[in-house]
């Protein structure tokens, strides 16, 4: 048996951990019989090290990041924690969820839940993500906005990063309006509620904009997790 160790970022906000648990439960529901275990990089328990140490002897595992961007936690933190456990021979790390089309479709659904019509050619969407010090990761995240428009007549979409100065969000709204958007909504490229999404919500409220819900524990999030797990498990077999 190979265990799926779903590894979330961790947060001081309990809503974030609760969402991670909900995703883990959904993954287990979609794939009955799979051993699904939840771990956190920081701030919440159990840690990734605790979960890996708690696995049965010789049990193989795929650490599957519950992360959108291939940034610090995926590239540095998780590999370090796996190595510190001495588990590199029996543990493989899967890819991050990334800009998967399934997740983009969930984001499109979240915008529609605001009452935004798929036929509204005056709608502009501000996609707000966390942002990273890694320019490559940010460039990949910027791909979400144009893909969000596919199959809709929505007039424009652009990306801003919540970790940058507040003025960058306002400037992005101005960009959307300059492109013809008469109604602008905020689409958070976040998996869960939390402190940073709350900051974005305060901006939206102050600007008189509607903000969609985060991706959450949607079935397609769970399916994307399983896709990353299956790919990593198959690579192990091929190796």
XYZ file of C-alpha atoms in Angstrom:
239
model
C 0.000 0.000 0.000
C 1.094 3.558 -0.730
C -0.176 6.302 1.562
C -1.187 9.736 0.308
C 0.195 12.342 2.705
C -1.701 15.512 1.892
C 0.567 18.331 3.015
C -0.885 21.796 3.535
C 0.891 25.057 4.256
C -0.515 25.619 7.749
C -1.975 28.827 9.169
C -2.785 30.626 12.400
C -6.340 30.855 11.076
C -8.310 27.704 12.038
C -10.447 27.988 8.899
C -7.428 27.098 6.791
C -6.691 23.881 8.690
C -10.385 22.995 8.651
C -10.431 23.302 4.867
C -7.351 21.081 4.573
C -9.110 18.445 6.658
C -12.185 18.758 4.454
C -10.058 18.235 1.327
C -8.442 15.161 2.898
C -11.900 13.784 3.743
C -13.072 14.444 0.195
C -10.028 12.686 -1.260
C -10.734 9.648 0.925
C -14.359 9.701 -0.181
C -13.443 9.849 -3.866
C -10.884 7.031 -3.501
C -12.193 4.503 -0.941
C -9.493 2.252 0.452
C -6.686 4.762 -0.035
C -4.771 5.596 3.131
C -5.028 9.400 3.276
C -3.127 11.280 5.968
C -3.011 15.024 6.552
C 0.148 16.952 7.476
C 1.181 20.590 7.688
C 4.415 22.355 6.783
C 4.120 24.698 9.772
C 1.825 26.287 12.366
C -0.558 23.325 12.621
C -0.303 19.711 13.739
C 0.542 17.098 12.797
C 3.752 18.132 11.081
C 4.943 16.321 7.972
C 7.738 14.738 9.990
C 5.299 13.417 12.589
C 3.104 11.844 9.917
C 6.025 10.225 8.090
C 7.435 8.856 11.345
C 3.983 7.466 12.145
C 3.712 5.393 8.989
C 4.085 1.609 9.318
C 7.611 0.346 8.744
C 8.539 0.151 5.056
C 5.247 1.791 4.018
C 5.649 3.817 0.862
C 4.120 7.262 0.693
C 3.525 10.069 -1.757
C 3.683 13.494 -0.137
C 1.119 15.451 -2.133
C 1.289 19.216 -1.550
C -2.013 20.986 -1.016
C -0.390 24.010 -2.617
C -1.158 25.948 -5.756
C 2.273 27.362 -6.586
C 5.613 25.645 -6.980
C 7.297 28.050 -4.581
C 9.324 27.822 -1.353
C 7.306 25.232 0.558
C 7.142 22.859 -2.421
C 10.710 23.338 -3.639
C 12.598 23.681 -0.352
C 10.588 23.078 2.800
C 8.849 19.799 1.981
C 11.954 18.123 0.478
C 13.950 19.205 3.545
C 11.387 17.738 5.931
C 11.285 14.460 3.980
C 15.076 14.269 4.057
C 15.209 15.058 7.775
C 13.054 11.984 8.416
C 15.461 9.762 6.531
C 12.532 8.657 4.406
C 13.774 9.478 0.928
C 13.901 5.820 -0.147
C 10.231 5.154 0.521
C 8.712 8.609 0.064
C 8.133 10.455 -3.190
C 6.931 14.033 -3.512
C 4.162 14.820 -5.979
C 3.824 18.042 -7.937
C 1.807 20.972 -6.642
C -1.764 21.417 -7.829
C -0.716 24.298 -10.065
C -2.884 25.936 -12.695
C -4.835 22.767 -13.422
C -7.835 23.243 -15.708
C -10.060 21.593 -13.096
C -9.146 24.271 -10.587
C -9.646 27.043 -13.122
C -13.135 25.655 -13.734
C -13.817 25.763 -9.971
C -12.708 29.406 -9.915
C -15.040 30.117 -12.844
C -17.843 28.455 -10.887
C -17.071 30.579 -7.823
C -17.403 33.720 -9.947
C -20.711 32.451 -11.343
C -21.943 31.905 -7.767
C -21.843 35.689 -7.345
C -24.605 35.890 -9.925
C -22.208 36.684 -12.750
C -23.608 35.426 -16.025
C -21.450 33.400 -18.379
C -22.912 35.699 -21.059
C -21.941 39.017 -19.446
C -19.622 40.802 -21.867
C -19.125 43.699 -19.450
C -17.560 41.634 -16.646
C -13.952 42.015 -15.569
C -12.347 39.565 -13.140
C -9.475 40.369 -10.821
C -7.709 37.127 -9.919
C -5.847 37.619 -6.634
C -3.190 35.116 -5.590
C -0.677 34.933 -2.765
C 2.423 35.686 -4.799
C 5.977 34.467 -4.351
C 9.538 35.739 -4.389
C 9.978 33.277 -7.272
C 9.302 35.078 -10.555
C 8.720 31.788 -12.379
C 6.015 30.763 -9.923
C 4.320 34.138 -10.321
C 4.457 33.857 -14.101
C 2.706 30.502 -13.922
C 0.035 31.942 -11.633
C -0.611 34.754 -14.112
C -1.736 32.092 -16.608
C -4.922 31.576 -14.575
C -6.575 34.872 -15.535
C -6.620 34.429 -19.350
C -7.643 30.794 -18.975
C -10.534 31.870 -16.748
C -11.992 33.779 -19.702
C -12.108 30.721 -21.974
C -15.649 29.856 -23.004
C -17.048 33.171 -21.778
C -17.505 36.641 -23.290
C -16.183 38.236 -20.100
C -14.327 41.303 -21.255
C -11.087 41.008 -19.280
C -9.225 39.284 -16.472
C -5.928 40.099 -14.839
C -3.864 38.918 -11.890
C -2.673 40.751 -8.794
C -0.784 39.437 -5.792
C -2.037 39.954 -2.264
C 1.484 40.053 -0.839
C 2.275 43.189 -2.820
C 1.261 46.725 -1.821
C -2.483 47.395 -1.667
C -2.090 49.913 -4.489
C -1.353 47.088 -6.938
C -4.888 45.707 -6.416
C -6.439 49.099 -7.104
C -4.240 49.562 -10.165
C -5.368 46.176 -11.474
C -9.012 47.214 -11.102
C -8.221 50.338 -13.117
C -6.649 48.157 -15.808
C -9.809 46.064 -16.063
C -11.998 49.153 -16.364
C -9.721 50.592 -19.022
C -10.341 47.400 -20.990
C -14.080 47.941 -20.919
C -15.186 46.196 -17.719
C -18.235 47.882 -16.216
C -18.583 45.320 -13.430
C -15.481 44.017 -11.654
C -15.413 41.054 -9.277
C -12.551 39.579 -7.273
C -11.741 35.886 -7.763
C -9.367 34.643 -5.039
C -6.876 32.045 -6.232
C -6.750 30.616 -2.722
C -7.621 27.167 -1.496
C -9.113 28.294 1.813
C -10.257 31.252 3.873
C -7.556 32.791 6.019
C -5.754 35.917 7.103
C -4.522 36.890 3.652
C -7.858 36.287 1.903
C -9.445 38.412 4.637
C -7.089 41.242 3.682
C -8.209 40.894 0.067
C -11.853 40.895 1.171
C -11.350 44.139 3.100
C -9.911 45.703 -0.046
C -12.866 44.458 -2.098
C -15.400 45.805 0.388
C -13.675 49.189 0.531
C -13.643 49.330 -3.268
C -17.289 48.272 -3.552
C -16.415 45.006 -5.304
C -17.904 41.545 -4.861
C -15.505 38.762 -3.940
C -16.000 35.104 -4.740
C -15.346 32.226 -2.351
C -11.997 30.398 -2.378
C -11.634 27.055 -4.162
C -12.376 25.189 -0.919
C -12.910 21.435 -0.663
C -14.578 21.128 -4.053
C -14.707 17.667 -5.626
C -12.425 18.855 -8.448
C -9.803 19.937 -5.919
C -9.816 16.384 -4.569
C -9.590 14.972 -8.085
C -6.588 17.191 -8.819
C -4.903 15.971 -5.629
C -5.470 12.370 -6.705
C -4.142 13.107 -10.181
C -0.870 14.411 -8.700
C -0.696 11.386 -6.375
C -1.294 8.915 -9.214
C 1.342 10.553 -11.400
C 3.983 10.392 -8.656
C 3.076 6.800 -7.761
C 3.319 5.778 -11.431
C 6.725 7.424 -11.743
C 7.942 5.374 -8.789
C 6.791 2.161 -10.460
C 8.420 3.166 -13.740
C 11.680 3.938 -11.949
